[in-house]
């Protein structure tokens, strides 16, 4: 096996850079360094940590052009969406800096023999295993919460975004974080798996496929190490009879194509009641036809290429398998004969259980339209998935839609009459095969802390 990795520009299919993989021995030494750093980093004050996070936020903004260019080169992100990702990451840093101390402040309670202090203490080195699709955000969202809590972290990034991995570590160091507080390790999956066994690794946070995530969780569980998993999904967006069709179509298209369709919490299955199905489909089809797939650096591009050739090939196989099983391909569905790993916006209809478009996650710009009889069937189909990350409901009866979202939708997040990605002040995560644990909103910062109870007996 080669010990080098070459990153490829998915729009041009040309090499971007070459990187040498870190050996297992060097990676273990990096964990040792992180543990050494933890011994004094845990003793710093929240104010000291917050000051560095504010500096990191400023540096992220100052390096916006460089970060966006790297996203576009390494994984094909549309430049405008790259700018949004950079802004979100700076906002996450500031939110964590401004709210971390409050979220982790000691609590005081009375018990029969005296009073008790409940304190949230850091636990050590956290291993992060992160994907390529939001190459800055995925790293920032978990790492800043952990360093604010007093932990240190080592991070294995996806190999096609190793340039971003290196740049993130440079920004942490420039922001004044001590060496070893945050480290990007250019390692493969096998080495990352070995690191889980390192006694200094106290927890693992993983974002990626449910198949690999379950393997990571199993290995960590055998060592009694906590994990947080944010895995795939096949999010259902339900369109009820009283929905504003124009508003619903606009949000559903946005939810399907954001980040070239390569988003875990993207809208993927569209469940439409029979009464308005044809109207929704015709409007959705018109909107999809107007989308421009092309150069991710161009201002008028809606979707760029998929991140890698193997990912495009896998998506196409899922589309073909669904069509062979009885789905109708209303638009797209053919790999274009052009340079770059492009895939056309695609619409599948007559999608049924047993098809990849119904059962699995299609990680690309493919929309699955499903016709149902009524609201009850719509919610049944929405929940008929092994996944449970996000979802949506469109209805002019907001109160009823909200009630369905709270009581019926078996997911971690639900949109009502819109589509939103992550927000710094709101918890993000799922249920079922979409994983467990939460990021953001004051919840993520408590995932890897020791909730310690100190009981002080009364002197009387």
GROMACS .gro file of C-alpha atoms in nm:
model
  460
    1UNK     CA    1   0.000   0.000   0.000
    2UNK     CA    2   0.130   0.346  -0.094
    3UNK     CA    3   0.225   0.581   0.186
    4UNK     CA    4   0.132   0.886  -0.020
    5UNK     CA    5  -0.205   1.042  -0.103
    6UNK     CA    6  -0.274   1.263  -0.402
    7UNK     CA    7  -0.570   1.498  -0.382
    8UNK     CA    8  -0.765   1.544  -0.706
    9UNK     CA    9  -0.963   1.844  -0.827
   10UNK     CA   10  -1.304   1.689  -0.907
   11UNK     CA   11  -1.387   1.956  -1.167
   12UNK     CA   12  -1.069   1.912  -1.371
   13UNK     CA   13  -0.960   1.560  -1.264
   14UNK     CA   14  -0.611   1.706  -1.218
   15UNK     CA   15  -0.385   1.653  -0.913
   16UNK     CA   16  -0.393   1.924  -0.648
   17UNK     CA   17  -0.120   1.808  -0.410
   18UNK     CA   18   0.056   1.503  -0.272
   19UNK     CA   19   0.082   1.415   0.096
   20UNK     CA   20   0.276   1.155   0.290
   21UNK     CA   21   0.075   0.942   0.530
   22UNK     CA   22   0.184   0.955   0.892
   23UNK     CA   23   0.313   0.627   1.031
   24UNK     CA   24   0.137   0.460   1.321
   25UNK     CA   25   0.435   0.530   1.547
   26UNK     CA   26   0.429   0.900   1.461
   27UNK     CA   27   0.052   0.912   1.512
   28UNK     CA   28   0.087   0.752   1.856
   29UNK     CA   29   0.348   1.015   1.945
   30UNK     CA   30   0.100   1.282   1.838
   31UNK     CA   31  -0.152   1.137   2.085
   32UNK     CA   32   0.118   1.146   2.353
   33UNK     CA   33   0.176   1.513   2.272
   34UNK     CA   34  -0.197   1.580   2.297
   35UNK     CA   35  -0.206   1.411   2.636
   36UNK     CA   36   0.091   1.616   2.757
   37UNK     CA   37  -0.087   1.931   2.642
   38UNK     CA   38  -0.404   1.821   2.819
   39UNK     CA   39  -0.219   1.808   3.152
   40UNK     CA   40  -0.193   2.187   3.154
   41UNK     CA   41  -0.465   2.290   2.907
   42UNK     CA   42  -0.735   2.152   3.142
   43UNK     CA   43  -0.612   2.398   3.406
   44UNK     CA   44  -0.659   2.706   3.189
   45UNK     CA   45  -0.958   2.931   3.254
   46UNK     CA   46  -1.264   2.961   3.034
   47UNK     CA   47  -1.163   3.321   2.969
   48UNK     CA   48  -0.823   3.212   2.839
   49UNK     CA   49  -0.977   2.951   2.611
   50UNK     CA   50  -1.245   3.190   2.487
   51UNK     CA   51  -0.987   3.452   2.394
   52UNK     CA   52  -0.813   3.202   2.167
   53UNK     CA   53  -1.142   3.093   2.009
   54UNK     CA   54  -1.225   3.455   1.926
   55UNK     CA   55  -0.883   3.482   1.764
   56UNK     CA   56  -0.950   3.161   1.569
   57UNK     CA   57  -1.281   3.305   1.446
   58UNK     CA   58  -1.102   3.616   1.321
   59UNK     CA   59  -0.837   3.409   1.145
   60UNK     CA   60  -1.099   3.193   0.975
   61UNK     CA   61  -1.261   3.508   0.836
   62UNK     CA   62  -0.929   3.660   0.736
   63UNK     CA   63  -0.842   3.342   0.544
   64UNK     CA   64  -1.184   3.310   0.378
   65UNK     CA   65  -1.051   3.328   0.022
   66UNK     CA   66  -0.786   3.065   0.088
   67UNK     CA   67  -1.029   2.832   0.265
   68UNK     CA   68  -1.295   2.860  -0.006
   69UNK     CA   69  -1.043   2.798  -0.283
   70UNK     CA   70  -0.922   2.488  -0.106
   71UNK     CA   71  -1.278   2.354  -0.065
   72UNK     CA   72  -1.344   2.409  -0.435
   73UNK     CA   73  -1.016   2.249  -0.542
   74UNK     CA   74  -1.030   1.947  -0.314
   75UNK     CA   75  -1.399   1.851  -0.310
   76UNK     CA   76  -1.582   2.069  -0.565
   77UNK     CA   77  -1.787   2.292  -0.336
   78UNK     CA   78  -1.959   2.583  -0.507
   79UNK     CA   79  -1.763   2.894  -0.404
   80UNK     CA   80  -2.064   3.086  -0.269
   81UNK     CA   81  -2.153   2.794  -0.041
   82UNK     CA   82  -1.790   2.774   0.068
   83UNK     CA   83  -1.812   3.134   0.185
   84UNK     CA   84  -2.123   3.044   0.385
   85UNK     CA   85  -1.938   2.753   0.546
   86UNK     CA   86  -1.651   2.980   0.647
   87UNK     CA   87  -1.890   3.234   0.803
   88UNK     CA   88  -2.072   2.959   0.992
   89UNK     CA   89  -1.745   2.827   1.135
   90UNK     CA   90  -1.644   3.171   1.261
   91UNK     CA   91  -1.988   3.203   1.418
   92UNK     CA   92  -1.949   2.863   1.588
   93UNK     CA   93  -1.617   2.970   1.738
   94UNK     CA   94  -1.768   3.289   1.877
   95UNK     CA   95  -2.084   3.119   2.006
   96UNK     CA   96  -1.872   2.859   2.187
   97UNK     CA   97  -1.640   3.124   2.330
   98UNK     CA   98  -1.933   3.333   2.457
   99UNK     CA   99  -2.149   3.050   2.591
  100UNK     CA  100  -1.909   2.774   2.693
  101UNK     CA  101  -1.851   2.888   3.050
  102UNK     CA  102  -2.225   2.928   3.111
  103UNK     CA  103  -2.300   2.581   2.975
  104UNK     CA  104  -2.030   2.422   3.190
  105UNK     CA  105  -2.078   2.616   3.511
  106UNK     CA  106  -2.103   2.419   3.834
  107UNK     CA  107  -2.445   2.332   3.971
  108UNK     CA  108  -2.533   2.320   4.341
  109UNK     CA  109  -2.786   2.086   4.501
  110UNK     CA  110  -2.885   1.986   4.852
  111UNK     CA  111  -2.890   1.625   4.971
  112UNK     CA  112  -2.973   1.467   5.307
  113UNK     CA  113  -2.624   1.487   5.457
  114UNK     CA  114  -2.523   1.827   5.320
  115UNK     CA  115  -2.475   1.996   4.984
  116UNK     CA  116  -2.333   1.878   4.652
  117UNK     CA  117  -2.150   2.033   4.362
  118UNK     CA  118  -2.208   1.897   4.012
  119UNK     CA  119  -1.912   1.996   3.798
  120UNK     CA  120  -1.835   1.937   3.430
  121UNK     CA  121  -1.469   1.844   3.395
  122UNK     CA  122  -1.268   1.761   3.082
  123UNK     CA  123  -1.163   1.399   3.030
  124UNK     CA  124  -0.857   1.406   2.803
  125UNK     CA  125  -0.773   1.348   2.438
  126UNK     CA  126  -1.064   1.313   2.193
  127UNK     CA  127  -1.018   1.144   1.856
  128UNK     CA  128  -1.216   1.303   1.573
  129UNK     CA  129  -1.279   1.114   1.248
  130UNK     CA  130  -1.434   1.352   0.999
  131UNK     CA  131  -1.562   1.347   0.636
  132UNK     CA  132  -1.486   1.560   0.334
  133UNK     CA  133  -1.826   1.713   0.249
  134UNK     CA  134  -1.801   2.012   0.485
  135UNK     CA  135  -1.423   2.000   0.527
  136UNK     CA  136  -1.394   2.302   0.757
  137UNK     CA  137  -1.726   2.289   0.940
  138UNK     CA  138  -1.714   1.920   1.038
  139UNK     CA  139  -1.381   1.977   1.213
  140UNK     CA  140  -1.460   2.312   1.372
  141UNK     CA  141  -1.796   2.204   1.515
  142UNK     CA  142  -1.653   1.923   1.728
  143UNK     CA  143  -1.305   2.058   1.800
  144UNK     CA  144  -1.392   2.403   1.935
  145UNK     CA  145  -1.645   2.256   2.180
  146UNK     CA  146  -1.387   2.015   2.310
  147UNK     CA  147  -1.101   2.260   2.351
  148UNK     CA  148  -1.340   2.501   2.523
  149UNK     CA  149  -1.434   2.221   2.763
  150UNK     CA  150  -1.065   2.167   2.842
  151UNK     CA  151  -1.001   1.860   2.628
  152UNK     CA  152  -0.744   1.828   2.353
  153UNK     CA  153  -0.801   1.655   2.021
  154UNK     CA  154  -0.637   1.470   1.735
  155UNK     CA  155  -0.828   1.456   1.407
  156UNK     CA  156  -0.824   1.216   1.112
  157UNK     CA  157  -0.969   1.391   0.807
  158UNK     CA  158  -1.082   1.235   0.480
  159UNK     CA  159  -0.784   1.184   0.250
  160UNK     CA  160  -0.926   1.391  -0.036
  161UNK     CA  161  -0.921   1.703   0.186
  162UNK     CA  162  -0.578   1.667   0.348
  163UNK     CA  163  -0.494   2.023   0.243
  164UNK     CA  164  -0.779   2.153   0.455
  165UNK     CA  165  -0.667   1.933   0.744
  166UNK     CA  166  -0.322   2.093   0.741
  167UNK     CA  167  -0.459   2.445   0.710
  168UNK     CA  168  -0.694   2.400   1.008
  169UNK     CA  169  -0.402   2.301   1.232
  170UNK     CA  170  -0.206   2.603   1.112
  171UNK     CA  171  -0.496   2.831   1.204
  172UNK     CA  172  -0.523   2.678   1.553
  173UNK     CA  173  -0.153   2.737   1.614
  174UNK     CA  174  -0.166   3.091   1.476
  175UNK     CA  175  -0.460   3.163   1.708
  176UNK     CA  176  -0.233   3.089   2.003
  177UNK     CA  177  -0.346   2.740   2.101
  178UNK     CA  178  -0.053   2.541   2.245
  179UNK     CA  179   0.112   2.275   2.034
  180UNK     CA  180  -0.078   1.950   2.085
  181UNK     CA  181  -0.411   2.110   2.173
  182UNK     CA  182  -0.542   2.045   1.822
  183UNK     CA  183  -0.363   1.825   1.568
  184UNK     CA  184  -0.459   1.710   1.218
  185UNK     CA  185  -0.317   1.363   1.159
  186UNK     CA  186  -0.269   1.262   0.795
  187UNK     CA  187  -0.348   0.896   0.853
  188UNK     CA  188  -0.554   0.626   0.687
  189UNK     CA  189  -0.851   0.444   0.837
  190UNK     CA  190  -0.641   0.153   0.961
  191UNK     CA  191  -0.415   0.382   1.161
  192UNK     CA  192  -0.714   0.571   1.302
  193UNK     CA  193  -0.859   0.240   1.414
  194UNK     CA  194  -0.537   0.159   1.599
  195UNK     CA  195  -0.544   0.498   1.771
  196UNK     CA  196  -0.878   0.412   1.932
  197UNK     CA  197  -0.685   0.155   2.137
  198UNK     CA  198  -0.442   0.417   2.270
  199UNK     CA  199  -0.511   0.454   2.645
  200UNK     CA  200  -0.480   0.834   2.617
  201UNK     CA  201  -0.777   0.847   2.378
  202UNK     CA  202  -1.078   0.895   2.604
  203UNK     CA  203  -1.353   0.939   2.345
  204UNK     CA  204  -1.420   0.923   1.972
  205UNK     CA  205  -1.646   1.142   1.761
  206UNK     CA  206  -1.722   1.015   1.411
  207UNK     CA  207  -1.910   1.158   1.115
  208UNK     CA  208  -1.957   0.942   0.807
  209UNK     CA  209  -2.136   0.633   0.683
  210UNK     CA  210  -2.345   0.421   0.920
  211UNK     CA  211  -2.147   0.110   0.821
  212UNK     CA  212  -1.809   0.250   0.926
  213UNK     CA  213  -1.957   0.439   1.219
  214UNK     CA  214  -2.092   0.121   1.372
  215UNK     CA  215  -1.748  -0.040   1.344
  216UNK     CA  216  -1.591   0.258   1.519
  217UNK     CA  217  -1.855   0.248   1.792
  218UNK     CA  218  -1.810  -0.125   1.844
  219UNK     CA  219  -1.435  -0.094   1.879
  220UNK     CA  220  -1.463   0.197   2.121
  221UNK     CA  221  -1.736   0.025   2.325
  222UNK     CA  222  -1.512  -0.279   2.377
  223UNK     CA  223  -1.273  -0.039   2.550
  224UNK     CA  224  -1.549   0.145   2.741
  225UNK     CA  225  -1.483   0.464   2.547
  226UNK     CA  226  -1.768   0.698   2.469
  227UNK     CA  227  -1.857   0.781   2.110
  228UNK     CA  228  -2.066   1.040   1.933
  229UNK     CA  229  -2.189   0.932   1.588
  230UNK     CA  230  -2.337   1.152   1.317
  231UNK     CA  231  -2.408   0.911   1.034
  232UNK     CA  232  -2.599   0.906   0.707
  233UNK     CA  233  -2.966   0.961   0.644
  234UNK     CA  234  -3.242   0.949   0.386
  235UNK     CA  235  -3.435   1.251   0.508
  236UNK     CA  236  -3.803   1.270   0.418
  237UNK     CA  237  -3.975   1.599   0.341
  238UNK     CA  238  -4.352   1.567   0.361
  239UNK     CA  239  -4.575   1.792   0.150
  240UNK     CA  240  -4.934   1.798   0.277
  241UNK     CA  241  -5.246   1.896   0.084
  242UNK     CA  242  -5.263   2.250   0.224
  243UNK     CA  243  -4.896   2.331   0.154
  244UNK     CA  244  -4.791   2.644  -0.031
  245UNK     CA  245  -4.657   2.463  -0.341
  246UNK     CA  246  -4.423   2.740  -0.451
  247UNK     CA  247  -4.270   2.773  -0.104
  248UNK     CA  248  -4.242   2.396  -0.064
  249UNK     CA  249  -4.075   2.342  -0.402
  250UNK     CA  250  -3.826   2.622  -0.344
  251UNK     CA  251  -3.721   2.483  -0.004
  252UNK     CA  252  -3.715   2.122  -0.128
  253UNK     CA  253  -3.492   2.206  -0.423
  254UNK     CA  254  -3.257   2.398  -0.197
  255UNK     CA  255  -3.254   2.108   0.047
  256UNK     CA  256  -3.172   1.857  -0.225
  257UNK     CA  257  -2.894   2.041  -0.412
  258UNK     CA  258  -2.709   2.216  -0.130
  259UNK     CA  259  -2.341   2.119  -0.131
  260UNK     CA  260  -2.390   1.939  -0.466
  261UNK     CA  261  -2.640   1.709  -0.297
  262UNK     CA  262  -2.364   1.566  -0.075
  263UNK     CA  263  -2.512   1.650   0.263
  264UNK     CA  264  -2.611   1.409   0.538
  265UNK     CA  265  -2.907   1.624   0.637
  266UNK     CA  266  -3.015   1.699   0.281
  267UNK     CA  267  -3.376   1.654   0.169
  268UNK     CA  268  -3.371   1.324  -0.019
  269UNK     CA  269  -3.718   1.167  -0.019
  270UNK     CA  270  -4.013   1.389  -0.106
  271UNK     CA  271  -4.342   1.245   0.015
  272UNK     CA  272  -4.637   1.419  -0.145
  273UNK     CA  273  -5.006   1.355  -0.085
  274UNK     CA  274  -5.198   1.251  -0.395
  275UNK     CA  275  -5.418   1.562  -0.405
  276UNK     CA  276  -5.127   1.790  -0.496
  277UNK     CA  277  -4.869   1.542  -0.627
  278UNK     CA  278  -4.890   1.639  -0.994
  279UNK     CA  279  -4.876   2.011  -0.921
  280UNK     CA  280  -4.576   1.966  -0.693
  281UNK     CA  281  -4.397   1.739  -0.940
  282UNK     CA  282  -4.446   1.975  -1.237
  283UNK     CA  283  -4.322   2.275  -1.040
  284UNK     CA  284  -4.030   2.077  -0.895
  285UNK     CA  285  -3.934   1.950  -1.242
  286UNK     CA  286  -3.939   2.303  -1.384
  287UNK     CA  287  -3.716   2.422  -1.101
  288UNK     CA  288  -3.468   2.136  -1.143
  289UNK     CA  289  -3.442   2.202  -1.516
  290UNK     CA  290  -3.334   2.559  -1.447
  291UNK     CA  291  -3.040   2.458  -1.228
  292UNK     CA  292  -2.691   2.502  -1.369
  293UNK     CA  293  -2.436   2.227  -1.308
  294UNK     CA  294  -2.082   2.339  -1.385
  295UNK     CA  295  -1.764   2.514  -1.274
  296UNK     CA  296  -1.786   2.551  -0.894
  297UNK     CA  297  -1.587   2.876  -0.908
  298UNK     CA  298  -1.839   3.045  -1.140
  299UNK     CA  299  -2.087   3.286  -0.983
  300UNK     CA  300  -2.387   3.146  -1.171
  301UNK     CA  301  -2.324   2.778  -1.086
  302UNK     CA  302  -2.581   2.601  -0.870
  303UNK     CA  303  -2.404   2.263  -0.842
  304UNK     CA  304  -2.044   2.164  -0.895
  305UNK     CA  305  -1.900   1.816  -0.947
  306UNK     CA  306  -1.925   1.532  -0.703
  307UNK     CA  307  -1.621   1.502  -0.479
  308UNK     CA  308  -1.472   1.180  -0.624
  309UNK     CA  309  -1.524   0.951  -0.920
  310UNK     CA  310  -1.602   0.649  -0.700
  311UNK     CA  311  -1.877   0.846  -0.524
  312UNK     CA  312  -2.035   0.941  -0.856
  313UNK     CA  313  -2.014   0.582  -0.980
  314UNK     CA  314  -2.179   0.454  -0.662
  315UNK     CA  315  -2.461   0.709  -0.692
  316UNK     CA  316  -2.522   0.614  -1.054
  317UNK     CA  317  -2.535   0.246  -0.961
  318UNK     CA  318  -2.800   0.327  -0.699
  319UNK     CA  319  -3.004   0.519  -0.956
  320UNK     CA  320  -2.978   0.235  -1.210
  321UNK     CA  321  -3.068  -0.027  -0.949
  322UNK     CA  322  -3.375   0.175  -0.849
  323UNK     CA  323  -3.485   0.210  -1.212
  324UNK     CA  324  -3.428  -0.161  -1.275
  325UNK     CA  325  -3.651  -0.229  -0.973
  326UNK     CA  326  -3.936  -0.021  -1.117
  327UNK     CA  327  -3.862   0.345  -1.048
  328UNK     CA  328  -3.918   0.598  -1.327
  329UNK     CA  329  -3.638   0.840  -1.415
  330UNK     CA  330  -3.814   1.166  -1.502
  331UNK     CA  331  -3.498   1.376  -1.540
  332UNK     CA  332  -3.124   1.313  -1.556
  333UNK     CA  333  -2.986   0.974  -1.461
  334UNK     CA  334  -2.700   0.967  -1.717
  335UNK     CA  335  -2.332   1.035  -1.652
  336UNK     CA  336  -2.233   1.326  -1.879
  337UNK     CA  337  -1.949   1.285  -2.126
  338UNK     CA  338  -1.729   1.567  -2.001
  339UNK     CA  339  -1.427   1.634  -1.787
  340UNK     CA  340  -1.492   1.629  -1.414
  341UNK     CA  341  -1.694   1.406  -1.181
  342UNK     CA  342  -2.025   1.568  -1.265
  343UNK     CA  343  -2.367   1.412  -1.222
  344UNK     CA  344  -2.689   1.569  -1.350
  345UNK     CA  345  -2.977   1.671  -1.128
  346UNK     CA  346  -3.202   1.365  -1.134
  347UNK     CA  347  -3.564   1.295  -1.042
  348UNK     CA  348  -3.694   0.946  -0.965
  349UNK     CA  349  -4.065   0.864  -0.934
  350UNK     CA  350  -4.258   0.549  -0.843
  351UNK     CA  351  -4.002   0.487  -0.569
  352UNK     CA  352  -4.089   0.189  -0.350
  353UNK     CA  353  -3.940  -0.014  -0.063
  354UNK     CA  354  -3.661  -0.243  -0.179
  355UNK     CA  355  -3.506   0.023  -0.402
  356UNK     CA  356  -3.184   0.205  -0.306
  357UNK     CA  357  -3.367   0.535  -0.355
  358UNK     CA  358  -3.615   0.433  -0.082
  359UNK     CA  359  -3.399   0.227   0.154
  360UNK     CA  360  -3.054   0.384   0.135
  361UNK     CA  361  -2.884   0.722   0.126
  362UNK     CA  362  -2.828   0.868  -0.222
  363UNK     CA  363  -2.539   1.108  -0.162
  364UNK     CA  364  -2.577   1.334  -0.463
  365UNK     CA  365  -2.830   1.545  -0.658
  366UNK     CA  366  -3.102   1.280  -0.691
  367UNK     CA  367  -3.457   1.352  -0.572
  368UNK     CA  368  -3.695   1.064  -0.495
  369UNK     CA  369  -4.064   1.155  -0.531
  370UNK     CA  370  -4.313   0.934  -0.349
  371UNK     CA  371  -4.692   0.963  -0.389
  372UNK     CA  372  -4.907   0.883  -0.084
  373UNK     CA  373  -5.280   0.885  -0.014
  374UNK     CA  374  -5.298   1.116   0.286
  375UNK     CA  375  -5.126   1.260   0.593
  376UNK     CA  376  -5.131   0.932   0.785
  377UNK     CA  377  -4.959   0.742   0.504
  378UNK     CA  378  -4.717   1.029   0.454
  379UNK     CA  379  -4.593   1.007   0.812
  380UNK     CA  380  -4.577   0.627   0.795
  381UNK     CA  381  -4.357   0.641   0.484
  382UNK     CA  382  -4.145   0.921   0.631
  383UNK     CA  383  -4.064   0.704   0.932
  384UNK     CA  384  -4.020   0.388   0.724
  385UNK     CA  385  -3.643   0.423   0.721
  386UNK     CA  386  -3.355   0.290   0.923
  387UNK     CA  387  -3.230   0.649   0.939
  388UNK     CA  388  -3.348   0.937   1.153
  389UNK     CA  389  -3.139   1.250   1.115
  390UNK     CA  390  -3.364   1.524   0.977
  391UNK     CA  391  -3.685   1.582   0.786
  392UNK     CA  392  -3.946   1.839   0.697
  393UNK     CA  393  -4.318   1.913   0.677
  394UNK     CA  394  -4.492   2.164   0.452
  395UNK     CA  395  -4.839   2.279   0.554
  396UNK     CA  396  -5.017   2.611   0.597
  397UNK     CA  397  -5.147   2.474   0.927
  398UNK     CA  398  -4.825   2.542   1.114
  399UNK     CA  399  -4.966   2.429   1.447
  400UNK     CA  400  -5.067   2.091   1.304
  401UNK     CA  401  -4.731   2.052   1.125
  402UNK     CA  402  -4.546   2.133   1.446
  403UNK     CA  403  -4.752   1.877   1.637
  404UNK     CA  404  -4.668   1.612   1.375
  405UNK     CA  405  -4.301   1.707   1.394
  406UNK     CA  406  -4.292   1.675   1.772
  407UNK     CA  407  -4.512   1.369   1.819
  408UNK     CA  408  -4.475   1.169   1.496
  409UNK     CA  409  -4.147   1.234   1.317
  410UNK     CA  410  -3.884   0.986   1.437
  411UNK     CA  411  -3.582   1.205   1.366
  412UNK     CA  412  -3.344   1.432   1.553
  413UNK     CA  413  -3.443   1.746   1.360
  414UNK     CA  414  -3.747   1.862   1.164
  415UNK     CA  415  -3.799   2.167   0.941
  416UNK     CA  416  -4.142   2.329   0.914
  417UNK     CA  417  -4.209   2.514   0.586
  418UNK     CA  418  -3.842   2.564   0.510
  419UNK     CA  419  -3.496   2.412   0.497
  420UNK     CA  420  -3.208   2.489   0.731
  421UNK     CA  421  -2.860   2.352   0.788
  422UNK     CA  422  -2.677   2.358   1.122
  423UNK     CA  423  -2.716   2.649   1.363
  424UNK     CA  424  -2.462   2.717   1.642
  425UNK     CA  425  -2.734   2.761   1.907
  426UNK     CA  426  -2.941   2.452   1.817
  427UNK     CA  427  -2.860   2.084   1.879
  428UNK     CA  428  -2.767   1.880   1.572
  429UNK     CA  429  -2.787   1.500   1.556
  430UNK     CA  430  -3.009   1.203   1.489
  431UNK     CA  431  -3.156   0.872   1.602
  432UNK     CA  432  -3.168   0.513   1.472
  433UNK     CA  433  -2.897   0.440   1.215
  434UNK     CA  434  -2.822   0.812   1.189
  435UNK     CA  435  -2.632   0.786   1.516
  436UNK     CA  436  -2.648   0.939   1.864
  437UNK     CA  437  -2.514   1.231   2.057
  438UNK     CA  438  -2.544   1.598   1.965
  439UNK     CA  439  -2.333   1.883   1.835
  440UNK     CA  440  -2.398   2.254   1.900
  441UNK     CA  441  -2.650   2.436   2.114
  442UNK     CA  442  -2.482   2.372   2.448
  443UNK     CA  443  -2.529   1.997   2.402
  444UNK     CA  444  -2.212   1.924   2.205
  445UNK     CA  445  -1.985   2.080   2.466
  446UNK     CA  446  -2.111   1.832   2.728
  447UNK     CA  447  -2.061   1.515   2.522
  448UNK     CA  448  -1.704   1.453   2.637
  449UNK     CA  449  -1.694   1.580   2.994
  450UNK     CA  450  -1.698   1.405   3.328
  451UNK     CA  451  -2.020   1.499   3.506
  452UNK     CA  452  -1.866   1.479   3.852
  453UNK     CA  453  -2.060   1.492   4.179
  454UNK     CA  454  -1.881   1.626   4.487
  455UNK     CA  455  -2.079   1.563   4.807
  456UNK     CA  456  -1.991   1.785   5.103
  457UNK     CA  457  -2.122   1.664   5.440
  458UNK     CA  458  -2.275   1.921   5.669
  459UNK     CA  459  -2.061   2.019   5.969
  460UNK     CA  460  -2.369   2.032   6.194
   0.00000   0.00000   0.00000
